[in-house]
Amino acid sequence: MKETILALLTAALDALKERGTLPADVAPDIKIEATKDKAHGDYATNLALMLSKPAGLKPRELAQALIDALPESQAISQVDIAGPGFINFFANTEAAAEIIRTVLDEGERFGHNTQGNDEAVQVEFVSANPTGPLHVGHGRGAAIGDSLCRLLAVNGYDVTREFYYNDAGAQIDNLALSVAARVKGLEPSDPAWPQDGYRGEYIKDVARAYLNGETVKAGDRETTAKGDRDDIQAIREFAVAYLRREQDLDLRAFGVEFDVYFLESSLYRDGKVEATVERLIDNGYTYESDGALWLKTTEFGDDKDRVMRKREGGYTYFLPDVAYHHDKWNRGFKTVINEQGADHHSTITRVRAGLQALETGIPEGFPEYVLHQMVLVTRSGVEVKISKRAGSYVTLRDLIDEVGRDATRYFLIARAATSQMTFDIDLARSQTNDNPVYYIQYAHARVCSVLRKAEREGVQFDQARGLAQLSLLTEEREKDLMNRLAAYPELIARAARAREPYQVAQYLQELAGEFHSYYNAVKVMVEDDALRDARLTLGVAVRQVLANGLGILGVSAPEEM
RNA sequence: GCGCCUAUAGCUCAACCGGAUAGAGCAACGGCCUUCUAAGCCGUAGGUUGCAGGUUCGAGUCCUGCUGGGCGUGCCA
């Protein structure tokens, strides 16, 4: 419908240019939007407002001239000028109903597009250190990252999901020391307990498994515990494998799987860290000071230079990060999106600066970032502290177990990543209708329910007959639903461009709301076969779009509740 | 101090590249189940969009300054 209006307006513009009403060189970006208020018709454009200056006409006069120049169309029943000069279009109901045919023809592919042109895009998300169970913040990252991947895929991108394990840094040393202490029977309260050691109970579990000689499988490797209390290297390897496995299990339970698990240690093993350092030195962007090697990140917009090789010889985290992102680029990804917590935002400037300093033709904005803000968890109205080091925090596993996978995912994704959010455990786990995910799922189940009822009562539902009778759908709420369905494809495109999967959740809530409203106001199972089939057909189309959208969120679409 | 994010109804959040009367849910109040699942619907009430300027035909949205909150500002990640 929008395309139709766009074509009409383009034709009108050309006519006015020919007539000299408009300068020939104006090439406006014609914006057509769905109206918020039905009094303004179904679609509106501000074209006359935008062009009033170059045309030298008052907006309303120009609007009238545009309307006069519009070609005839069956799809439009009425065109008005309103307000300061908006042009409002009223869609012909029969033409609007064509969207139902489109939805049913395209099925689960409805809303897909080829925007991405099969471009390879990599999304890195979660990337938790293997030093403890995933917490709710990782859950938010997992939900947003995974949905973003699904969203990009339906927009025609070839998506790779990647998880980066920092398995080589100081925090892993700390983990090994903590497990070693537990292996020796120490408690965090003990004076000999390592400084800044991980105090969580899970460390005890790791130690016990290590002493028991357990074998754990993480990624494509199996690691068997040596059981030797003094072999810190063996303890380290086992602890990392153990916690990686834990995280993998949690993610799987959350419906999130990765294509690539990338280990930081492999960058050292393959010499990529060294190669990166050498190249940075060769390019003249480094200097020694205080016994450390610095990178001149200030030449690329940072507010101070950063240490890349410590006085004691090891590298800071950001150097392997640069090597890692260079590797992503070398793997052929021109678009890389990193989804991570906003507490890591300071890495953005550094990583990009390091990549620029390599001078290998990587664009300045590489990689892209989607940052999510903190999640505040409350229980009984009291904040639950999230602190990995303190060991007391709400894990993703807790949430999945208590709240359920669907509700947890929906809850974590339904808000813009930039907004700090409160995860109220009591609210989210309550079995009442407080959680909006049920609202959407229920709309889907309702359509299924009506179809079951039709079958139970021996009423033949004939979709072909329904499609032939779409002109019977004359109720205002039916038109609302059609317009809403018609808006889905552009929503999908817009959400992908903005890297904002939460928009899909927003849309689904609106669609479900309009369906529930319709369902209560208009009876579907009427005597009239043709009308009943037409309404059932509309219902099936709504169900299809709900299912498609829920699929992008990674939330199930149940047939009954 | 500096950098990033943020401030919208009592609470949690929306508002599509700047558009028309700022919308939902929860909480409150009043209605709707002998009719397709009431996990639903209908209605009432609730707002100086943190404050002050500016740009614009038009600002919650863009710019500047201020105030409050979060995060960062490690030779941690």
XYZ file of C-alpha atoms (C1' of nucleotides) in Angstrom:
638
model
C 0.000 0.000 0.000
C 2.815 2.374 0.847
C 4.498 1.525 -2.415
C 1.283 2.357 -4.228
C 1.041 5.733 -2.540
C 4.709 6.388 -3.195
C 4.187 5.710 -6.882
C 1.185 8.026 -6.985
C 3.071 10.822 -5.263
C 6.086 10.413 -7.505
C 3.859 10.718 -10.530
C 2.223 13.825 -9.075
C 5.619 15.375 -8.381
C 6.739 14.775 -11.932
C 3.583 16.360 -13.248
C 4.100 19.453 -11.107
C 7.706 19.724 -12.185
C 6.658 19.553 -15.810
C 4.107 22.236 -15.198
C 6.692 24.435 -13.541
C 4.925 24.499 -10.198
C 7.977 22.870 -8.690
C 11.623 23.391 -9.629
C 12.863 20.496 -11.711
C 15.781 19.784 -9.425
C 13.911 18.929 -6.226
C 14.287 15.269 -5.329
C 12.655 14.908 -1.958
C 12.877 11.829 0.175
C 9.173 11.074 0.168
C 8.113 9.983 3.603
C 4.865 8.125 4.022
C 3.870 7.037 7.456
C 1.066 5.075 8.962
C -1.139 7.475 10.849
C -1.598 7.350 14.581
C -5.068 8.825 14.464
C -7.700 7.230 12.239
C -9.211 10.628 11.555
C -6.070 11.182 9.502
C -6.760 8.247 7.267
C -4.494 5.240 6.987
C -1.349 6.846 5.604
C -0.047 10.380 5.519
C 2.774 12.347 3.990
C 4.348 15.645 4.951
C 5.588 16.183 1.411
C 3.823 19.506 0.948
C 5.336 20.810 4.173
C 8.804 19.861 3.051
C 8.457 21.335 -0.428
C 6.578 24.468 0.389
C 9.735 26.558 0.484
C 11.272 25.492 -2.844
C 7.846 25.714 -4.459
C 7.193 29.159 -3.062
C 3.685 28.088 -2.126
C 1.851 27.792 1.141
C 1.919 24.184 2.293
C -1.813 23.691 1.946
C -1.839 25.180 -1.553
C 0.966 22.880 -2.603
C -0.861 19.953 -1.038
C -3.917 20.765 -3.133
C -1.782 20.988 -6.259
C -0.269 17.598 -5.479
C -3.664 16.047 -4.914
C -4.963 17.482 -8.178
C -2.023 15.911 -9.954
C -2.430 12.463 -8.384
C -3.290 9.724 -10.876
C -6.481 7.782 -10.329
C -6.110 4.671 -8.200
C -8.396 1.872 -7.111
C -6.389 1.435 -3.949
C -7.231 4.830 -2.495
C -10.748 5.736 -1.524
C -10.160 9.294 -0.329
C -7.428 11.913 -0.089
C -7.584 14.895 2.272
C -5.527 17.900 3.225
C -5.250 18.289 6.961
C -3.561 20.349 9.605
C -0.706 22.530 8.382
C -0.536 20.694 5.051
C -0.421 16.956 5.574
C -1.930 14.837 2.845
C -3.973 11.988 4.274
C -4.748 8.836 2.335
C -7.648 6.539 3.056
C -6.984 3.058 1.766
C -9.674 1.177 -0.048
C -10.568 -1.674 2.302
C -10.520 -4.282 -0.406
C -7.064 -3.192 -1.509
C -5.836 -3.181 2.094
C -7.082 -6.741 2.540
C -4.670 -7.931 -0.121
C -2.036 -8.007 2.608
C -3.766 -11.097 3.985
C -3.167 -12.916 0.729
C 0.461 -11.831 0.788
C 0.953 -13.047 4.353
C -0.520 -16.436 3.600
C 1.363 -16.800 0.329
C 4.686 -16.017 1.940
C 4.029 -17.805 5.219
C 7.033 -17.877 7.465
C 8.944 -15.877 4.892
C 6.539 -12.951 5.210
C 8.547 -9.953 6.368
C 11.815 -11.286 4.998
C 13.762 -9.097 2.604
C 17.049 -9.063 0.756
C 18.425 -5.887 2.285
C 21.541 -7.754 3.396
C 22.285 -9.157 -0.035
C 23.842 -12.270 1.550
C 26.587 -10.174 3.089
C 28.549 -12.011 5.773
C 27.940 -10.371 9.129
C 29.429 -11.471 12.373
C 27.794 -10.805 15.699
C 29.859 -11.348 18.800
C 27.899 -11.491 22.010
C 27.902 -12.781 25.595
C 31.682 -13.424 25.520
C 31.700 -13.976 29.247
C 34.959 -14.871 30.896
C 34.981 -18.526 31.925
C 35.346 -17.556 35.546
C 31.822 -18.182 36.774
C 28.217 -18.835 35.854
C 26.427 -16.412 33.547
C 24.511 -13.666 35.295
C 21.466 -11.719 34.270
C 23.545 -9.150 32.412
C 24.931 -11.911 30.219
C 21.344 -13.025 29.783
C 20.395 -9.642 28.433
C 23.340 -9.793 26.072
C 22.372 -13.295 24.984
C 18.755 -12.333 24.346
C 19.601 -9.155 22.458
C 22.482 -10.690 20.524
C 20.612 -13.796 19.492
C 17.512 -11.863 18.428
C 19.657 -9.427 16.508
C 21.141 -12.384 14.643
C 17.717 -13.747 13.814
C 16.620 -10.294 12.717
C 19.634 -9.851 10.459
C 19.089 -13.297 8.982
C 15.540 -12.489 7.863
C 16.883 -9.306 6.337
C 19.070 -11.350 4.056
C 22.367 -11.323 5.918
C 24.600 -14.347 6.260
C 25.068 -14.285 10.022
C 27.801 -15.843 12.116
C 27.326 -15.976 15.878
C 30.548 -15.814 17.790
C 31.533 -16.171 21.430
C 34.954 -14.969 22.554
C 36.494 -16.542 25.601
C 39.107 -14.580 27.485
C 40.851 -17.695 28.663
C 44.351 -16.286 28.901
C 44.363 -13.226 31.094
C 44.888 -12.284 34.700
C 41.341 -13.178 35.632
C 41.992 -16.745 34.623
C 45.066 -16.799 36.833
C 42.839 -15.598 39.597
C 40.343 -18.356 38.843
C 43.075 -20.987 38.952
C 44.327 -19.678 42.283
C 40.812 -19.643 43.684
C 40.119 -23.221 42.665
C 43.543 -24.278 43.952
C 42.682 -22.727 47.295
C 39.396 -24.618 47.415
C 41.211 -27.783 46.419
C 43.340 -27.326 49.509
C 40.233 -26.871 51.596
C 40.593 -23.140 52.161
C 37.584 -20.899 52.732
C 37.313 -17.264 51.586
C 37.497 -16.252 55.226
C 40.854 -17.980 55.591
C 43.883 -15.652 55.829
C 45.651 -17.680 53.134
C 42.781 -17.167 50.673
C 44.086 -15.457 47.522
C 43.541 -11.752 47.346
C 40.573 -10.899 45.074
C 39.900 -14.608 44.720
C 36.500 -15.750 43.456
C 34.504 -16.465 46.567
C 31.422 -18.028 45.043
C 30.227 -21.461 45.996
C 30.661 -22.651 42.432
C 34.417 -22.569 42.948
C 33.930 -25.310 45.511
C 32.022 -27.344 42.904
C 34.865 -26.961 40.443
C 37.388 -28.036 43.080
C 35.325 -31.072 43.999
C 34.998 -32.146 40.367
C 38.718 -31.660 39.914
C 39.548 -33.836 42.883
C 37.078 -36.446 41.681
C 38.897 -36.665 38.375
C 35.819 -35.774 36.365
C 35.865 -35.307 32.620
C 34.122 -32.317 31.104
C 33.458 -31.509 27.496
C 33.554 -27.894 26.389
C 33.466 -26.891 22.775
C 35.211 -29.618 20.831
C 37.623 -30.588 23.588
C 37.424 -32.974 26.480
C 39.345 -32.229 29.628
C 39.896 -34.733 32.390
C 40.835 -33.520 35.836
C 44.266 -34.583 36.948
C 43.381 -34.406 40.619
C 46.873 -33.219 41.536
C 46.481 -30.567 44.252
C 49.675 -28.757 43.356
C 49.461 -28.670 39.565
C 48.170 -25.148 39.041
C 48.315 -25.535 35.279
C 46.106 -28.618 35.363
C 43.726 -26.854 37.715
C 43.524 -23.863 35.413
C 42.733 -25.949 32.357
C 40.127 -27.957 34.149
C 38.469 -24.949 35.734
C 38.160 -23.151 32.411
C 36.725 -26.239 30.725
C 34.309 -26.811 33.590
C 32.967 -23.267 33.557
C 32.777 -23.136 29.789
C 30.622 -26.221 29.897
C 28.401 -24.642 32.544
C 27.951 -21.550 30.423
C 27.223 -23.577 27.317
C 24.530 -25.507 29.121
C 22.933 -22.320 30.389
C 22.967 -20.782 26.949
C 21.494 -23.870 25.374
C 18.717 -23.821 27.952
C 18.159 -20.229 26.897
C 17.874 -21.235 23.247
C 21.139 -19.619 22.213
C 23.800 -21.380 20.200
C 26.967 -20.127 18.599
C 28.667 -20.931 15.330
C 32.153 -20.094 16.533
C 33.757 -20.232 19.953
C 36.921 -18.236 19.746
C 39.593 -18.657 22.392
C 41.851 -15.780 23.327
C 44.623 -18.299 23.926
C 44.545 -19.244 20.236
C 45.661 -15.716 19.338
C 48.826 -16.254 21.338
C 49.262 -19.797 20.054
C 48.974 -18.694 16.420
C 51.340 -15.781 16.847
C 48.665 -13.219 16.049
C 49.299 -11.203 19.170
C 53.007 -10.958 18.412
C 52.324 -10.069 14.798
C 49.991 -7.314 15.929
C 52.559 -5.849 18.272
C 55.224 -5.909 15.626
C 53.038 -4.203 13.121
C 52.075 -1.493 15.582
C 55.737 -0.907 16.378
C 56.703 -0.872 12.714
C 53.989 1.669 11.995
C 55.477 3.968 14.589
C 52.512 4.191 16.898
C 54.254 2.908 20.017
C 56.777 4.080 22.570
C 58.322 2.786 25.765
C 57.768 4.509 29.050
C 57.997 3.377 32.674
C 59.202 0.025 31.410
C 55.955 -0.588 29.517
C 55.090 -0.423 25.828
C 52.403 2.108 24.989
C 50.165 2.584 21.984
C 49.462 6.135 20.866
C 45.712 5.758 20.907
C 45.414 9.522 21.347
C 46.203 9.827 17.659
C 42.874 8.137 17.035
C 40.655 10.036 19.414
C 41.381 8.431 22.775
C 41.880 10.773 25.699
C 45.131 9.162 26.755
C 47.576 6.603 25.463
C 47.215 3.003 26.610
C 49.641 0.408 27.812
C 49.749 -2.657 25.593
C 52.667 -4.521 27.134
C 53.006 -4.398 30.858
C 56.217 -3.783 32.741
C 56.267 -7.428 33.777
C 56.025 -8.474 30.146
C 52.446 -9.632 29.710
C 49.956 -7.932 27.439
C 46.973 -5.953 28.585
C 43.607 -7.238 27.470
C 43.221 -4.738 24.720
C 46.153 -5.904 22.634
C 44.703 -9.371 22.023
C 41.382 -7.595 21.444
C 42.962 -5.693 18.574
C 44.499 -8.875 17.222
C 41.120 -10.571 17.526
C 39.256 -7.895 15.608
C 41.921 -7.783 12.970
C 41.379 -11.499 12.624
C 37.642 -10.935 12.187
C 38.375 -8.487 9.412
C 40.780 -10.925 7.788
C 38.115 -13.580 7.868
C 36.163 -11.389 5.482
C 33.608 -9.748 7.713
C 33.044 -6.198 6.570
C 30.307 -5.820 9.141
C 30.997 -6.937 12.676
C 28.657 -6.109 15.529
C 29.765 -6.514 19.114
C 26.979 -6.795 21.633
C 28.286 -6.151 25.114
C 27.595 -4.512 28.416
C 27.932 -0.751 28.535
C 30.449 -1.123 31.355
C 32.921 -2.132 28.648
C 32.305 0.883 26.457
C 35.790 2.250 27.026
C 37.162 -0.568 24.896
C 35.472 0.817 21.798
C 37.841 3.712 21.261
C 40.867 1.577 22.076
C 40.042 -1.311 19.812
C 39.175 0.961 16.925
C 42.329 2.989 17.525
C 44.434 -0.165 17.503
C 42.843 -1.289 14.246
C 43.480 2.084 12.634
C 47.089 1.993 13.773
C 47.537 -1.300 11.931
C 46.916 0.643 8.718
C 45.391 -2.250 6.855
C 42.470 -0.383 5.383
C 39.950 -1.132 8.102
C 37.289 1.595 8.187
C 37.122 3.865 11.225
C 33.721 2.683 12.390
C 34.789 -0.963 12.522
C 33.535 -2.807 14.469
C 30.014 -1.652 15.326
C 28.822 -1.873 18.893
C 25.479 -2.500 20.510
C 25.805 -1.761 24.190
C 23.231 -2.763 26.728
C 22.861 -0.977 30.027
C 22.889 -2.565 33.442
C 20.134 -4.822 34.663
C 19.028 -4.164 38.205
C 17.577 -7.264 39.787
C 15.067 -6.985 42.578
C 13.440 -9.585 44.748
C 10.714 -8.641 47.199
C 11.352 -5.046 46.292
C 14.994 -5.226 47.359
C 17.959 -4.997 45.044
C 19.923 -8.198 44.574
C 23.550 -7.246 44.091
C 25.288 -8.498 41.023
C 28.875 -9.180 41.829
C 30.818 -11.974 40.265
C 33.722 -11.545 42.648
C 31.492 -11.515 45.692
C 29.861 -14.660 44.408
C 26.307 -13.669 45.191
C 24.355 -12.748 42.106
C 21.390 -13.857 40.155
C 22.458 -16.274 37.492
C 20.833 -16.701 34.125
C 20.107 -20.254 35.185
C 18.177 -18.976 38.212
C 16.010 -16.882 35.960
C 15.339 -19.615 33.440
C 14.413 -22.019 36.208
C 12.192 -19.579 38.056
C 10.701 -17.468 35.311
C 10.852 -19.735 32.298
C 12.803 -19.346 29.110
C 10.178 -17.509 27.080
C 9.363 -14.926 29.718
C 13.027 -14.354 30.563
C 13.937 -13.810 26.947
C 11.020 -11.541 26.304
C 11.588 -9.539 29.461
C 15.244 -8.978 28.659
C 14.650 -7.971 25.083
C 11.510 -5.883 25.160
C 13.273 -2.693 26.141
C 15.808 -0.623 24.248
C 19.354 -1.763 25.003
C 20.259 1.778 26.016
C 17.741 1.810 28.821
C 18.673 0.585 32.221
C 16.147 -1.936 33.303
C 14.817 -3.485 36.433
C 14.243 -7.201 36.418
C 11.688 -7.798 39.122
C 11.953 -11.491 39.841
C 8.677 -11.639 41.725
C 6.830 -9.975 38.889
C 8.491 -11.939 36.135
C 7.998 -15.293 37.791
C 4.391 -14.705 38.741
C 2.001 -16.889 36.817
C -0.453 -14.050 36.350
C -0.865 -11.930 33.271
C 1.704 -9.420 34.445
C 4.200 -10.620 31.929
C 3.463 -9.329 28.436
C 4.876 -12.395 26.756
C 1.747 -14.304 27.727
C -0.353 -11.615 26.133
C 1.273 -12.173 22.774
C 1.389 -15.936 23.043
C -2.246 -15.972 24.055
C -3.233 -14.106 20.893
C -1.489 -16.811 18.894
C -3.150 -19.562 20.914
C -6.535 -17.913 20.482
C -6.432 -18.213 16.722
C -5.468 -21.841 17.085
C -8.321 -22.279 19.496
C -10.919 -20.898 17.109
C -9.659 -23.168 14.370
C -9.881 -26.130 16.756
C -13.421 -25.152 17.579
C -14.320 -25.017 13.907
C -12.950 -28.479 13.441
C -14.689 -29.774 16.557
C -18.019 -28.460 15.342
C -17.519 -29.917 11.916
C -17.448 -26.533 10.265
C -15.384 -26.563 7.118
C -12.818 -23.785 7.022
C -12.055 -22.986 3.433
C -9.108 -20.635 3.178
C -9.461 -20.243 -0.575
C -13.050 -19.188 -0.103
C -11.915 -16.829 2.647
C -9.369 -15.242 0.364
C -12.028 -14.750 -2.274
C -14.237 -13.010 0.261
C -11.862 -10.525 1.824
C -14.140 -7.696 0.757
C -16.477 -8.818 3.544
C -13.963 -7.634 6.110
C -15.432 -4.191 6.550
C -15.171 -3.777 10.304
C -12.941 -0.948 11.433
C -10.977 -3.323 13.642
C -10.396 -5.580 10.680
C -8.880 -2.732 8.752
C -6.726 -1.879 11.768
C -5.391 -5.402 11.771
C -4.702 -5.339 8.041
C -2.794 -2.080 8.360
C -0.841 -3.534 11.228
C 0.044 -6.627 9.226
C 1.092 -4.429 6.327
C 3.491 -2.567 8.604
C 5.395 -5.725 9.589
C 7.883 -5.931 6.696
C 9.042 -2.360 7.076
C 9.303 -2.821 10.823
C 11.626 -5.765 10.241
C 13.770 -3.722 7.897
C 13.864 -0.746 10.221
C 14.658 -2.776 13.323
C 17.561 -4.441 11.525
C 18.985 -1.170 10.253
C 18.795 0.271 13.758
C 20.153 -2.950 15.332
C 17.159 -2.821 17.650
C 15.382 -6.152 18.010
C 13.253 -4.752 20.827
C 11.165 -3.008 18.186
C 9.847 -6.413 17.186
C 8.640 -7.025 20.742
C 6.963 -3.652 20.703
C 5.215 -4.410 17.448
C 3.996 -7.805 18.586
C 2.434 -6.304 21.663
C 0.517 -3.869 19.488
C -0.576 -6.525 17.028
C -1.667 -8.837 19.828
C -3.570 -5.977 21.456
C -5.462 -5.209 18.286
C -6.271 -8.854 17.813
C -7.584 -9.301 21.367
C -9.683 -6.196 20.929
C -11.058 -7.508 17.646
C -11.707 -10.939 19.100
C -13.806 -9.500 21.883
C -15.765 -7.168 19.664
C -16.363 -9.291 16.592
C -17.523 -12.865 16.540
C -15.576 -15.028 14.154
C -17.690 -18.187 14.196
C -20.750 -16.705 12.512
C -23.363 -18.602 10.516
C -22.459 -16.982 7.222
C -19.887 -19.327 5.666
C -18.236 -16.691 3.509
C -17.892 -14.144 6.289
C -16.682 -16.785 8.735
C -14.056 -17.964 6.282
C -12.935 -14.412 5.606
C -12.515 -13.748 9.325
C -10.758 -17.034 9.945
C -8.439 -16.212 7.093
C -7.609 -12.890 8.702
C -7.001 -14.736 11.972
C -4.659 -17.175 10.302
C -2.715 -14.272 8.821
C -2.434 -12.624 12.239
C -1.255 -15.905 13.697
C 1.375 -16.200 11.003
C 2.812 -12.771 11.707
C 2.756 -13.370 15.458
C 4.655 -16.602 14.939
C 7.158 -14.943 12.611
C 7.816 -12.151 15.084
C 8.075 -14.443 18.077
C 10.538 -16.502 16.094
C 12.799 -13.486 15.788
C 12.652 -13.039 19.542
C 13.353 -16.709 20.106
C 10.100 -17.067 22.001
C 7.754 -19.992 21.374
C 4.340 -19.590 19.771
C 2.113 -22.075 21.641
C -1.054 -23.512 20.115
C -2.811 -23.565 23.428
C -2.231 -22.150 26.853
C 37.513 16.737 36.516
C 36.769 14.237 31.670
C 34.051 10.507 28.415
C 29.646 7.369 27.210
C 24.428 6.283 28.372
C 20.169 8.242 30.544
C 15.868 11.567 32.656
C 8.521 10.865 29.516
C 1.822 9.116 33.988
C 2.523 6.650 41.061
C 5.789 2.163 38.850
C 8.076 -0.374 34.308
C 8.626 1.322 29.504
C 7.053 3.191 24.053
C 6.751 7.183 20.599
C 9.348 4.791 13.234
C 14.997 10.339 9.280
C 11.747 16.289 13.652
C 5.100 16.020 12.369
C -1.119 16.502 13.769
C -4.552 15.650 20.398
C 2.794 12.111 23.809
C 0.882 6.098 23.994
C 0.876 0.829 26.328
C 1.257 -2.482 30.597
C 1.170 -2.642 35.975
C -1.050 -0.236 40.220
C -6.279 2.633 41.284
C -11.544 3.021 40.194
C -16.190 1.265 37.348
C -18.214 -2.318 33.959
C -18.168 -7.304 30.572
C -18.059 -14.739 31.168
C -26.011 -19.262 29.735
C -22.012 -16.612 22.966
C -15.146 -18.679 19.512
C -9.996 -19.825 26.126
C -11.615 -13.680 31.170
C -3.574 -15.306 30.551
C -8.960 -11.400 27.427
C -12.098 -6.870 26.478
C -14.578 -1.881 27.372
C -14.490 2.619 30.218
C -12.639 6.492 34.068
C -8.557 8.880 36.194
C -3.479 9.921 35.779
C 1.626 14.542 32.032
C 4.506 21.988 32.221
C 8.269 14.965 28.447
C 14.230 17.087 34.802
C 15.283 22.861 34.295
C 16.620 27.155 31.051
C 17.624 28.915 26.352
C 18.221 28.096 20.857
C 17.207 26.147 15.611
C 12.428 25.148 12.801
C 6.210 26.236 9.615
C 6.455 22.380 13.617
C 10.774 19.821 19.127
C 9.818 14.374 23.895
C 13.032 13.894 19.439
C 18.193 18.308 16.958
C 21.963 22.178 19.362
C 24.004 24.802 23.942
C 24.144 25.346 29.201
C 22.571 23.554 33.943
C 20.675 19.615 37.502
C 19.913 14.429 38.898
C 20.953 8.974 38.029
C 24.048 4.795 35.874
C 28.671 3.228 33.812
C 33.630 4.168 32.606
C 38.003 6.898 33.363
C 43.432 -0.148 35.697
C 50.078 -1.979 33.451
C 41.642 -5.879 35.299
C 38.272 -7.764 31.246
